[in-house]
C-alpha cells in the first residue's frame, strides 16, 4: 500500500484539487490511502473564529460565513450538478453543527480545549468528504473513511498522544476489509478512548499519514506540498536554498524539530521503525524529484545538510549560589516544566553548575515563570536562587547533518559567520548526537543569519554583497554603470554577487530588497521617496542584510558624519568623500577603531589619486613591516592642469577659467587653488603611514596673493586673478629661467607635512607629468633612494568610480 498526503495549499481551491486528482489518476498501486488537510487557511480561520466567539465578539459570524462559502464554492465547482444536492445537504448539515458549536462557545464565553478540537476538526472532515466525492465523480474507485474511527489517542486536546496498539489494530481491521482502491481520510483528527474528537497538533496531517503508512507496512509515504522537497533552508527566507534529494530520517527529524515546517516532527518516528521511505513532492511541480528520506544516506559527502530555525523562543535562566553542587535542582526544574506540559527546545548548562538556561516557546513563558518561581519559592526567599530570568524575542538557528560529528571547525565557522555579520549569539547548544549545532539569536536577525550561514555552507563560495549607494552624480552614475557591466564577470570569475539595494541623491531615494534594476536606476530613483539620510540609514539597518556596504559618493560633511552608525552595525563603508579622513584626528581614529571592532571594512582608496592604488599600496608596505621615510607627491589633477597649460602667451585667469569650465576644479576653484584639497590628501597619507597629524599642522605656502584667497565669491576671485596677472607671470618666468616647470607638490617627512608650488628641474620624476596625472613617491626603509612610484590619471569620474569598485571587491575578498 502507498500513502499520499496532500497539504493545505495543495487542496486550497478547486484548481489545486484538480491537480491532486491528476496525481491520483497516475497511481498504479492496488491500494492507495489519501490523507488530506483542511482547505488552505481554513484551520487558522476556524481557530480565529472560535476565539472570537468565546470572546463573545459577534464578528465570529463573518468567519463562519467565509468558511461556509469556501466549501460550498468547492462543491459547486467540482461536483457535477446532478450529484450536488446530496453532497450539499450533508455539508450544510455539518456546517450547521459547526455553527451550533460556535454559538455554544459564544453563549458561555469560553472555549475549552475539547471544544476547540471539535470545532477545528471540521476543516479536515469537510475537505476530505468533498474531495472524496469529487474523486468518485471523476471515476476513481474511491471511498471515505473518518480517521477518528482509526486513530485513538489520549485526551491531551490540541496535541493528543496516539495509542498505537489500539490504532494499529483498528487500521489493520479496516484496511483488510476495505475493497476500494483509493481511501480518502481526513488528516489531523483522531478520537479519544471515550470517543471525543481530538487533534494531533498543528501540521498534524503529516502524522496521520505516517501512522497509517506504518500500521500497514506501506511501501512508501508521499507528502505532497507546495515546495519541491526539504530544502537546505526555508525557501521563503533563503532565496538560494535548494531541495536536498536524499536525506536520512535523523537529519529530517532534526531539521523539522528545528523549524523546517515542511514536515511535522512526529511524522518520522512511526515510519522510521518500519524503514518506510518518505518522499516529499510538490503538487505544483509533480515532475520534480523532491526529497527522499530514508535510513542512511551517508550524507552524499556533505557535512551540513540543512539549516533551520525556530522563531518565537524565550530563554529562561535559573541561577544562584544555592545551585552549586546541590543535586536535584535540574531534576526539579525540568519536572516542574514537564508537569506544566511545556516542551524544552534547547538546554545549556555551564559546567560551573551556577546556572541552567533553557529555550522554550514564547507562548509558554508566563506559565513557565510562574511554575518555576513557585517551585523554588523557598530557595528564592533565602536568596539561594534568583527568580527566573527571562529574555524574549529570540529564535534558534540550527545547522543539521549526520556527518557533522566527524568534522572539526564547523561550529567555529558557524559562529564566525554570524559574528562577522553582527549577529549576537545569546546561547549555544550542540546536540549530544552531534547532528546539530544550535545558536540562540535575536528574532530580528533570523533572515540575515540564515542567509549568511547558507552562503557559507552551501553556495560554493559565491558571496553576495548588498550595496547602499548615496550620491549618484558624475562618479556615482559611472559606478552604477560599471557594476551593471561587470556583474556577470564578477559572479563567474570572482564568485561575487553584487546587488544594489538602495540608492539616493539629494532629492530622492529608492530601495528594492531584491536589487535595483541597474538598467533603469535613473527612472526608479526619480520615482523614489523624498531623500532623507537618517531614513536611509534606518532602512539599511532594518533590512539587516548580511555583507552590507554603504557607498558614499557625495562630498557632504553631513553624510560623512553618519559613518559610525553604519560601522557599528557591521556595515562596511566605502567612500570617495575626503571629509571624514581629513577631519579631526580623533574622528578618523574612531572610524578606524569601529571598523576593527565591528569587523566592517572602512575603505577610502579614492580619497587620494582617484583610482590609483595609493592607499592600498601604502597599507601593504606597512603591513609587511616597511617604514615610510618620506612621501613626495603631486596630488592635484586640477593644479596640474592649470600649471601645464599656463605660460607667457595666456593669462592665468583664462587657464583657471578653462579648468573650471572643463570640470577639472571643484565648483569653488579656491578649494583647489588654495591647496586645501592637496593638504587633505597628504594628511590622509601621513595618517595612513601611522602619524598623528591634523590639518592645521600642515604648512601651506600659497602661491595665490592674500587678496585672492580672501575673496568670497567666484566672481571676485576671478577678478582678483586678473588684477594679479603680473605676479603669476613672474612665477612662470622664474621657472622658465631655471629651466624648470611649476608643480604643486605635497611632501611629508620627519613627521611634518607641507604643500606648495615648486620649480621642478628637468630630469625630476615630476617634470614630465602630463594633463591631470598624479604621482606619488614613497621613500621607505626598503626603497631608500629609488622610491616606489605610483603614477597615472588621478582625477575624473571614470577612474574614481573604478577606485570605488576596487574597494568593493576588496570587501568581497575580506
Ligand atoms: P502543507 O500545508 O503542505 O503541509 P506546510 O506549509 O506545512 O505545507 O509546509 C511547507 C512549507 O514549509 C513551505 O512552503 C516552506 O515555506 C516551509 N519550510 C520551512 N522550512 C523548509 C525547508 N527546510 N524546506 C522546505 N520547506 C520549508
Ligand atoms: N490543518 C491542520 C493545520 O493547519 C493540519 C495540517 O494541515 O497538517 O495545522
Ligand atoms: Mg504541513
Short mmCIF file of C-alpha atoms in Angstrom, two decimals, residues 500-502 510-517 543 545:
data_model
loop_
_atom_site.label_atom_id
_atom_site.label_comp_id
_atom_site.label_asym_id
_atom_site.label_seq_id
_atom_site.Cartn_x
_atom_site.Cartn_y
_atom_site.Cartn_z
CA UNK A 500 22.45 47.47 -5.28
CA UNK A 501 19.63 47.52 -2.76
CA UNK A 502 19.33 51.27 -2.12
CA UNK A 510 14.76 54.22 -3.70
CA UNK A 511 15.12 50.70 -2.35
CA UNK A 512 14.47 47.26 -3.75
CA UNK A 513 15.01 44.32 -1.44
CA UNK A 514 15.88 42.07 -4.37
CA UNK A 515 18.27 44.51 -6.00
CA UNK A 516 17.56 47.59 -8.12
CA UNK A 517 17.49 47.06 -11.88
CA UNK A 543 16.78 45.42 6.16
CA UNK A 545 21.28 42.24 5.20
#
